[in-house]
PDB file of C-alpha atoms in Angstrom:
ATOM      1  CA  SER M   1      -1.693   7.094  12.602  1.00 74.00           C
ATOM      2  CA  ALA M   2      -4.929   5.115  12.784  1.00 83.00           C
ATOM      3  CA  VAL M   3      -5.938   1.681  14.003  1.00 90.00           C
ATOM      4  CA  ILE M   4      -7.848  -0.201  11.342  1.00 94.00           C
ATOM      5  CA  SER M   5      -9.622  -3.522  11.626  1.00 96.00           C
ATOM      6  CA  GLN M   6     -11.113  -5.686   8.917  1.00 97.00           C
ATOM      7  CA  LYS M   7     -13.619  -8.494   9.047  1.00 97.00           C
ATOM      8  CA  PRO M   8     -13.374 -11.256   8.113  1.00 97.00           C
ATOM      9  CA  SER M   9      -9.645 -11.801   8.232  1.00 95.00           C
ATOM     10  CA  ARG M  10      -9.987 -14.638   5.768  1.00 96.00           C
ATOM     11  CA  ASP M  11     -12.683 -16.627   4.034  1.00 97.00           C
ATOM     12  CA  ILE M  12     -13.145 -19.415   1.557  1.00 97.00           C
ATOM     13  CA  CYS M  13     -16.124 -18.872  -0.678  1.00 97.00           C
ATOM     14  CA  GLN M  14     -17.845 -20.720  -3.454  1.00 97.00           C
ATOM     15  CA  ARG M  15     -17.983 -19.499  -6.999  1.00 97.00           C
ATOM     16  CA  GLY M  16     -21.034 -17.338  -7.702  1.00 97.00           C
ATOM     17  CA  THR M  17     -21.537 -16.141  -4.148  1.00 97.00           C
ATOM     18  CA  SER M  18     -20.811 -12.704  -2.672  1.00 97.00           C
ATOM     19  CA  LEU M  19     -18.769 -11.608   0.324  1.00 98.00           C
ATOM     20  CA  THR M  20     -18.936  -8.337   2.199  1.00 98.00           C
ATOM     21  CA  ILE M  21     -15.758  -7.116   3.871  1.00 98.00           C
ATOM     22  CA  GLN M  22     -15.951  -4.602   6.680  1.00 98.00           C
ATOM     23  CA  CYS M  23     -13.393  -1.943   7.538  1.00 97.00           C
ATOM     24  CA  GLN M  24     -13.517  -0.098  10.848  1.00 97.00           C
ATOM     25  CA  VAL M  25     -11.257   2.815  11.868  1.00 95.00           C
ATOM     26  CA  ASP M  26     -10.685   4.096  15.364  1.00 93.00           C
ATOM     27  CA  SER M  27     -10.943   7.749  14.325  1.00 90.00           C
ATOM     28  CA  GLN M  28     -12.916   9.805  11.850  1.00 89.00           C
ATOM     29  CA  VAL M  29     -11.330   9.971   8.416  1.00 89.00           C
ATOM     30  CA  THR M  30     -12.451  11.519   5.193  1.00 86.00           C
ATOM     31  CA  MET M  31     -10.752   9.310   2.662  1.00 87.00           C
ATOM     32  CA  MET M  32     -10.893   5.527   2.660  1.00 92.00           C
ATOM     33  CA  PHE M  33      -9.533   3.299  -0.045  1.00 94.00           C
ATOM     34  CA  TRP M  34      -9.995  -0.296  -1.089  1.00 97.00           C
ATOM     35  CA  TYR M  35      -7.148  -2.232  -2.686  1.00 96.00           C
ATOM     36  CA  ARG M  36      -6.753  -5.671  -4.154  1.00 96.00           C
ATOM     37  CA  GLN M  37      -3.541  -7.629  -3.944  1.00 94.00           C
ATOM     38  CA  GLN M  38      -3.547 -10.745  -6.066  1.00 93.00           C
ATOM     39  CA  PRO M  39      -1.189 -13.551  -5.025  1.00 88.00           C
ATOM     40  CA  GLY M  40       2.407 -12.461  -5.296  1.00 87.00           C
ATOM     41  CA  GLN M  41       1.454  -9.143  -6.835  1.00 90.00           C
ATOM     42  CA  SER M  42       1.473  -5.499  -5.894  1.00 92.00           C
ATOM     43  CA  LEU M  43      -1.494  -3.498  -4.665  1.00 94.00           C
ATOM     44  CA  THR M  44      -4.084  -2.220  -7.092  1.00 94.00           C
ATOM     45  CA  LEU M  45      -6.520   0.490  -6.095  1.00 94.00           C
ATOM     46  CA  ILE M  46     -10.132  -0.573  -6.558  1.00 96.00           C
ATOM     47  CA  ALA M  47     -11.921   2.567  -5.441  1.00 95.00           C
ATOM     48  CA  THR M  48     -11.932   5.598  -3.212  1.00 93.00           C
ATOM     49  CA  ALA M  49     -14.767   5.854  -0.710  1.00 92.00           C
ATOM     50  CA  ASN M  50     -15.722   9.237   0.714  1.00 85.00           C
ATOM     51  CA  GLN M  51     -18.471   9.579   3.258  1.00 81.00           C
ATOM     52  CA  GLY M  52     -21.611  11.079   1.819  1.00 79.00           C
ATOM     53  CA  SER M  53     -20.812  10.446  -1.821  1.00 81.00           C
ATOM     54  CA  GLU M  54     -20.600   7.524  -4.187  1.00 87.00           C
ATOM     55  CA  ALA M  55     -17.348   5.655  -4.411  1.00 92.00           C
ATOM     56  CA  THR M  56     -14.998   6.496  -7.256  1.00 92.00           C
ATOM     57  CA  TYR M  57     -13.784   3.421  -9.110  1.00 95.00           C
ATOM     58  CA  GLU M  58     -10.489   2.959 -10.900  1.00 94.00           C
ATOM     59  CA  SER M  59     -10.236   1.731 -14.446  1.00 93.00           C
ATOM     60  CA  GLY M  60     -11.094  -1.952 -14.632  1.00 94.00           C
ATOM     61  CA  PHE M  61     -13.332  -1.990 -11.558  1.00 96.00           C
ATOM     62  CA  VAL M  62     -17.094  -1.481 -11.620  1.00 96.00           C
ATOM     63  CA  ILE M  63     -19.715  -0.853  -9.005  1.00 96.00           C
ATOM     64  CA  ASP M  64     -21.785  -3.906  -9.926  1.00 96.00           C
ATOM     65  CA  LYS M  65     -18.864  -6.173  -9.130  1.00 97.00           C
ATOM     66  CA  PHE M  66     -17.470  -4.268  -6.144  1.00 97.00           C
ATOM     67  CA  PRO M  67     -20.231  -2.250  -4.479  1.00 96.00           C
ATOM     68  CA  ILE M  68     -18.953  -0.077  -1.653  1.00 96.00           C
ATOM     69  CA  SER M  69     -20.737   1.579   1.220  1.00 94.00           C
ATOM     70  CA  ARG M  70     -19.459   4.416   3.388  1.00 94.00           C
ATOM     71  CA  PRO M  71     -22.198   5.208   5.889  1.00 92.00           C
ATOM     72  CA  ASN M  72     -20.052   7.275   8.275  1.00 92.00           C
ATOM     73  CA  LEU M  73     -16.541   8.570   8.857  1.00 91.00           C
ATOM     74  CA  THR M  74     -15.261   5.440  10.600  1.00 94.00           C
ATOM     75  CA  PHE M  75     -16.687   2.560   8.579  1.00 95.00           C
ATOM     76  CA  SER M  76     -16.843   1.170   5.063  1.00 96.00           C
ATOM     77  CA  THR M  77     -17.738  -2.086   3.373  1.00 97.00           C
ATOM     78  CA  LEU M  78     -16.619  -3.661   0.116  1.00 97.00           C
ATOM     79  CA  THR M  79     -18.667  -6.435  -1.445  1.00 98.00           C
ATOM     80  CA  VAL M  80     -17.118  -8.836  -3.921  1.00 98.00           C
ATOM     81  CA  SER M  81     -20.071  -9.998  -5.993  1.00 97.00           C
ATOM     82  CA  ASN M  82     -20.640 -13.108  -8.055  1.00 97.00           C
ATOM     83  CA  MET M  83     -17.182 -14.363  -7.214  1.00 97.00           C
ATOM     84  CA  SER M  84     -14.940 -16.403  -9.442  1.00 97.00           C
ATOM     85  CA  PRO M  85     -11.545 -17.975  -8.660  1.00 96.00           C
ATOM     86  CA  GLU M  86      -9.894 -14.913 -10.245  1.00 95.00           C
ATOM     87  CA  ASP M  87     -11.198 -12.865  -7.308  1.00 97.00           C
ATOM     88  CA  SER M  88      -8.967 -14.794  -4.920  1.00 96.00           C
ATOM     89  CA  SER M  89      -6.843 -12.043  -3.424  1.00 96.00           C
ATOM     90  CA  ILE M  90      -6.074 -10.075  -0.341  1.00 95.00           C
ATOM     91  CA  TYR M  91      -8.405  -7.107  -0.028  1.00 97.00           C
ATOM     92  CA  LEU M  92      -7.104  -4.214   2.014  1.00 96.00           C
ATOM     93  CA  CYS M  93      -8.714  -1.036   3.165  1.00 96.00           C
ATOM     94  CA  SER M  94      -6.681   2.015   3.948  1.00 94.00           C
ATOM     95  CA  VAL M  95      -7.339   5.449   5.348  1.00 92.00           C
ATOM     96  CA  GLU M  96      -5.663   8.702   4.590  1.00 86.00           C
ATOM     97  CA  THR M  97      -4.604  10.997   7.381  1.00 77.00           C
ATOM     98  CA  THR M  98      -6.801  14.022   7.534  1.00 69.00           C
ATOM     99  CA  GLY M  99      -4.924  16.906   6.002  1.00 66.00           C
ATOM    100  CA  PHE M 100      -1.300  17.153   4.964  1.00 65.00           C
ATOM    101  CA  PRO M 101       0.843  15.033   4.581  1.00 64.00           C
ATOM    102  CA  TYR M 102      -1.703  12.500   3.352  1.00 69.00           C
ATOM    103  CA  GLU M 103      -0.163   9.287   4.520  1.00 79.00           C
ATOM    104  CA  GLN M 104      -2.135   6.114   4.154  1.00 86.00           C
ATOM    105  CA  TYR M 105      -2.485   3.478   6.838  1.00 90.00           C
ATOM    106  CA  PHE M 106      -3.634   0.016   5.998  1.00 93.00           C
ATOM    107  CA  GLY M 107      -5.838  -2.545   7.605  1.00 94.00           C
ATOM    108  CA  PRO M 108      -4.645  -6.115   8.151  1.00 93.00           C
ATOM    109  CA  GLY M 109      -6.341  -7.335   4.985  1.00 94.00           C
ATOM    110  CA  THR M 110      -8.913  -9.990   4.157  1.00 96.00           C
ATOM    111  CA  ARG M 111      -7.583 -13.118   2.459  1.00 95.00           C
ATOM    112  CA  LEU M 112     -10.251 -14.388   0.104  1.00 97.00           C
ATOM    113  CA  THR M 113     -10.094 -17.745  -1.628  1.00 97.00           C
ATOM    114  CA  VAL M 114     -12.761 -18.599  -4.174  1.00 97.00           C
ATOM    115  CA  THR M 115     -13.216 -22.251  -5.063  1.00 96.00           C
TER     116      THR M 115
ATOM    117  CA  ALA S   1       3.376   8.745 -17.034  1.00 73.00           C
ATOM    118  CA  GLN S   2       3.631   8.006 -13.364  1.00 84.00           C
ATOM    119  CA  LYS S   3       5.395   4.832 -12.479  1.00 92.00           C
ATOM    120  CA  VAL S   4       7.311   3.138  -9.697  1.00 96.00           C
ATOM    121  CA  THR S   5       9.867   0.476 -10.520  1.00 96.00           C
ATOM    122  CA  GLN S   6      11.345  -1.962  -8.072  1.00 97.00           C
ATOM    123  CA  ALA S   7      13.605  -3.998 -10.287  1.00 96.00           C
ATOM    124  CA  GLN S   8      14.678  -6.436  -7.579  1.00 97.00           C
ATOM    125  CA  THR S   9      12.026  -9.100  -7.326  1.00 96.00           C
ATOM    126  CA  GLU S  10      13.675 -11.048  -4.549  1.00 97.00           C
ATOM    127  CA  ILE S  11      16.827 -10.642  -2.494  1.00 97.00           C
ATOM    128  CA  SER S  12      18.356 -13.116  -0.074  1.00 97.00           C
ATOM    129  CA  VAL S  13      20.960 -12.116   2.455  1.00 97.00           C
ATOM    130  CA  VAL S  14      22.524 -13.687   5.486  1.00 97.00           C
ATOM    131  CA  GLU S  15      21.751 -12.182   8.843  1.00 97.00           C
ATOM    132  CA  LYS S  16      23.887  -9.144   9.754  1.00 97.00           C
ATOM    133  CA  GLU S  17      24.554  -8.274   6.137  1.00 97.00           C
ATOM    134  CA  ASP S  18      23.541  -4.856   4.846  1.00 97.00           C
ATOM    135  CA  VAL S  19      21.017  -4.769   2.025  1.00 98.00           C
ATOM    136  CA  THR S  20      19.715  -2.014  -0.244  1.00 98.00           C
ATOM    137  CA  LEU S  21      16.323  -2.106  -1.905  1.00 98.00           C
ATOM    138  CA  ASP S  22      16.038   0.008  -5.016  1.00 98.00           C
ATOM    139  CA  CYS S  23      13.128   2.201  -6.038  1.00 98.00           C
ATOM    140  CA  VAL S  24      13.016   4.307  -9.191  1.00 98.00           C
ATOM    141  CA  TYR S  25      10.057   6.531  -9.944  1.00 97.00           C
ATOM    142  CA  GLU S  26       8.699   8.542 -12.848  1.00 95.00           C
ATOM    143  CA  THR S  27       6.587  11.642 -12.531  1.00 93.00           C
ATOM    144  CA  ARG S  28       6.028  14.903 -14.373  1.00 90.00           C
ATOM    145  CA  ASP S  29       5.037  16.748 -11.232  1.00 90.00           C
ATOM    146  CA  THR S  30       7.401  18.870  -9.213  1.00 90.00           C
ATOM    147  CA  THR S  31       5.498  18.110  -6.031  1.00 91.00           C
ATOM    148  CA  TYR S  32       5.164  14.486  -5.055  1.00 93.00           C
ATOM    149  CA  TYR S  33       5.583  12.128  -2.144  1.00 92.00           C
ATOM    150  CA  LEU S  34       7.405   8.854  -1.833  1.00 94.00           C
ATOM    151  CA  PHE S  35       6.740   6.106   0.655  1.00 94.00           C
ATOM    152  CA  TRP S  36       8.086   2.773   1.789  1.00 96.00           C
ATOM    153  CA  TYR S  37       5.905   0.083   3.308  1.00 96.00           C
ATOM    154  CA  LYS S  38       6.777  -3.302   4.765  1.00 96.00           C
ATOM    155  CA  GLN S  39       4.483  -6.298   4.331  1.00 94.00           C
ATOM    156  CA  PRO S  40       5.494  -9.162   6.609  1.00 93.00           C
ATOM    157  CA  PRO S  41       4.122 -12.673   6.033  1.00 89.00           C
ATOM    158  CA  SER S  42       1.089 -11.838   8.156  1.00 85.00           C
ATOM    159  CA  GLY S  43      -0.051  -9.558   5.341  1.00 85.00           C
ATOM    160  CA  GLU S  44      -0.580  -6.157   6.895  1.00 88.00           C
ATOM    161  CA  LEU S  45       1.198  -3.163   5.386  1.00 92.00           C
ATOM    162  CA  VAL S  46       3.367  -1.250   7.791  1.00 92.00           C
ATOM    163  CA  PHE S  47       4.207   2.370   7.045  1.00 90.00           C
ATOM    164  CA  LEU S  48       7.947   3.033   7.205  1.00 93.00           C
ATOM    165  CA  ILE S  49       8.623   6.471   5.797  1.00 91.00           C
ATOM    166  CA  ARG S  50       7.288   9.373   3.748  1.00 90.00           C
ATOM    167  CA  ARG S  51       9.471  11.798   1.853  1.00 91.00           C
ATOM    168  CA  ASN S  52       8.315  14.859  -0.100  1.00 89.00           C
ATOM    169  CA  SER S  53       9.962  16.016  -3.286  1.00 92.00           C
ATOM    170  CA  PHE S  54      11.376  19.160  -1.722  1.00 89.00           C
ATOM    171  CA  ASP S  55      13.254  17.381   1.014  1.00 85.00           C
ATOM    172  CA  GLU S  56      16.301  15.570  -0.282  1.00 83.00           C
ATOM    173  CA  GLN S  57      17.843  14.972   3.083  1.00 82.00           C
ATOM    174  CA  ASN S  58      18.629  11.380   3.706  1.00 84.00           C
ATOM    175  CA  GLU S  59      17.000   9.843   6.726  1.00 86.00           C
ATOM    176  CA  ILE S  60      18.132   7.299   9.244  1.00 87.00           C
ATOM    177  CA  SER S  61      15.933   5.471  11.701  1.00 88.00           C
ATOM    178  CA  GLY S  62      17.767   2.844  13.678  1.00 93.00           C
ATOM    179  CA  ARG S  63      18.971   0.213  11.218  1.00 95.00           C
ATOM    180  CA  TYR S  64      16.928   1.732   8.390  1.00 95.00           C
ATOM    181  CA  SER S  65      18.117   4.503   6.123  1.00 94.00           C
ATOM    182  CA  TRP S  66      16.757   6.077   2.976  1.00 94.00           C
ATOM    183  CA  ASN S  67      18.632   7.761   0.147  1.00 95.00           C
ATOM    184  CA  PHE S  68      16.513  10.140  -1.934  1.00 95.00           C
ATOM    185  CA  GLN S  69      18.156  11.401  -5.127  1.00 94.00           C
ATOM    186  CA  LYS S  70      16.049  13.529  -7.442  1.00 93.00           C
ATOM    187  CA  SER S  71      18.796  13.584 -10.064  1.00 93.00           C
ATOM    188  CA  THR S  72      18.335   9.860 -10.620  1.00 95.00           C
ATOM    189  CA  SER S  73      14.657   9.687  -9.527  1.00 96.00           C
ATOM    190  CA  SER S  74      15.526   7.133  -6.924  1.00 96.00           C
ATOM    191  CA  PHE S  75      14.460   6.531  -3.343  1.00 96.00           C
ATOM    192  CA  ASN S  76      16.494   3.609  -2.093  1.00 97.00           C
ATOM    193  CA  PHE S  77      16.116   1.864   1.225  1.00 97.00           C
ATOM    194  CA  THR S  78      19.000   0.315   3.144  1.00 97.00           C
ATOM    195  CA  ILE S  79      18.764  -2.056   6.070  1.00 97.00           C
ATOM    196  CA  THR S  80      21.958  -2.287   8.072  1.00 97.00           C
ATOM    197  CA  ALA S  81      22.856  -5.462   9.947  1.00 97.00           C
ATOM    198  CA  SER S  82      19.766  -7.259   8.681  1.00 97.00           C
ATOM    199  CA  GLN S  83      17.802  -9.555  10.951  1.00 97.00           C
ATOM    200  CA  VAL S  84      15.483 -12.470  10.271  1.00 96.00           C
ATOM    201  CA  VAL S  85      12.545 -10.299  11.343  1.00 95.00           C
ATOM    202  CA  ASP S  86      13.291  -8.022   8.412  1.00 97.00           C
ATOM    203  CA  SER S  87      12.101 -10.760   6.064  1.00 97.00           C
ATOM    204  CA  ALA S  88       9.112  -9.303   4.250  1.00 97.00           C
ATOM    205  CA  VAL S  89       7.979  -7.775   1.001  1.00 96.00           C
ATOM    206  CA  TYR S  90       8.855  -4.095   0.764  1.00 98.00           C
ATOM    207  CA  PHE S  91       6.839  -1.729  -1.388  1.00 97.00           C
ATOM    208  CA  CYS S  92       7.778   1.697  -2.635  1.00 97.00           C
ATOM    209  CA  ALA S  93       4.918   4.050  -3.533  1.00 96.00           C
ATOM    210  CA  LEU S  94       4.427   7.447  -5.156  1.00 95.00           C
ATOM    211  CA  SER S  95       1.614   9.928  -4.657  1.00 91.00           C
ATOM    212  CA  GLU S  96       0.967  13.251  -6.360  1.00 88.00           C
ATOM    213  CA  PRO S  97      -1.395  16.129  -5.593  1.00 82.00           C
ATOM    214  CA  LEU S  98      -2.562  16.230  -9.196  1.00 80.00           C
ATOM    215  CA  ARG S  99      -3.753  12.648  -8.865  1.00 81.00           C
ATOM    216  CA  ASP S 100      -5.562  13.315  -5.600  1.00 79.00           C
ATOM    217  CA  TYR S 101      -2.681  11.760  -3.714  1.00 80.00           C
ATOM    218  CA  LYS S 102      -3.614   8.269  -4.896  1.00 86.00           C
ATOM    219  CA  TYR S 103      -0.807   5.835  -4.398  1.00 90.00           C
ATOM    220  CA  ILE S 104       1.048   4.146  -7.215  1.00 92.00           C
ATOM    221  CA  PHE S 105       2.816   1.111  -5.852  1.00 95.00           C
ATOM    222  CA  GLY S 106       5.879  -0.626  -7.169  1.00 96.00           C
ATOM    223  CA  THR S 107       5.774  -4.366  -7.620  1.00 95.00           C
ATOM    224  CA  GLY S 108       7.596  -4.963  -4.373  1.00 96.00           C
ATOM    225  CA  THR S 109      10.861  -6.621  -3.383  1.00 97.00           C
ATOM    226  CA  ARG S 110      10.779  -9.800  -1.332  1.00 97.00           C
ATOM    227  CA  LEU S 111      13.615  -9.790   1.177  1.00 98.00           C
ATOM    228  CA  LYS S 112      14.679 -13.040   2.768  1.00 97.00           C
ATOM    229  CA  VAL S 113      17.105 -12.805   5.649  1.00 97.00           C
ATOM    230  CA  LEU S 114      18.643 -16.153   6.446  1.00 96.00           C
ATOM    231  CA  ALA S 115      19.873 -17.059   9.899  1.00 94.00           C
TER     232      ALA S 115
END
């Protein structure tokens, strides 16, 4: 398993501003993922972040809105840009265990409220 | 198409009752992995179990047990003698090698255990 921390744990932001969420892992991992969980909903994958390459975004998510950095094997950031109330969600990062059996472990999440 | 269905949106039980959470999946692959996660009110996702498609043995871990049946494409989760601390949202997820092991989550089942 892996120990994952996220900062901030929660934030209230104004419409039109941007927020950068940090994800730190206690061990080196190849694959990191960013998810969004809207209130009362399931998890939706935003993008996959591999160190040394650009993030791969899922359908419906674009880099201009959700830029991601992955500077090393233990850290990643997700920025939610030009926020609107529809961006109010929990944002979670996860890491995949290196090699088989590819389990994912999740961070505690960042609760974002946009007013 | 790949899909995970958790038809039970919310279940309420009285403490010490047994409860089964249903998960039905769809996949065209012969190799795949199924997972259960628990999301307590604090928001973090807690890994409970992984099962691969070639291992149909049922598993028991304390009060938790899982029934994997390929014939019905189901991976159900039973909590025996439920406790208030079991109150959470439970997610079932599917991953496949052909989709780079990305998770597809079900919509979750909210379990309320009443004292």
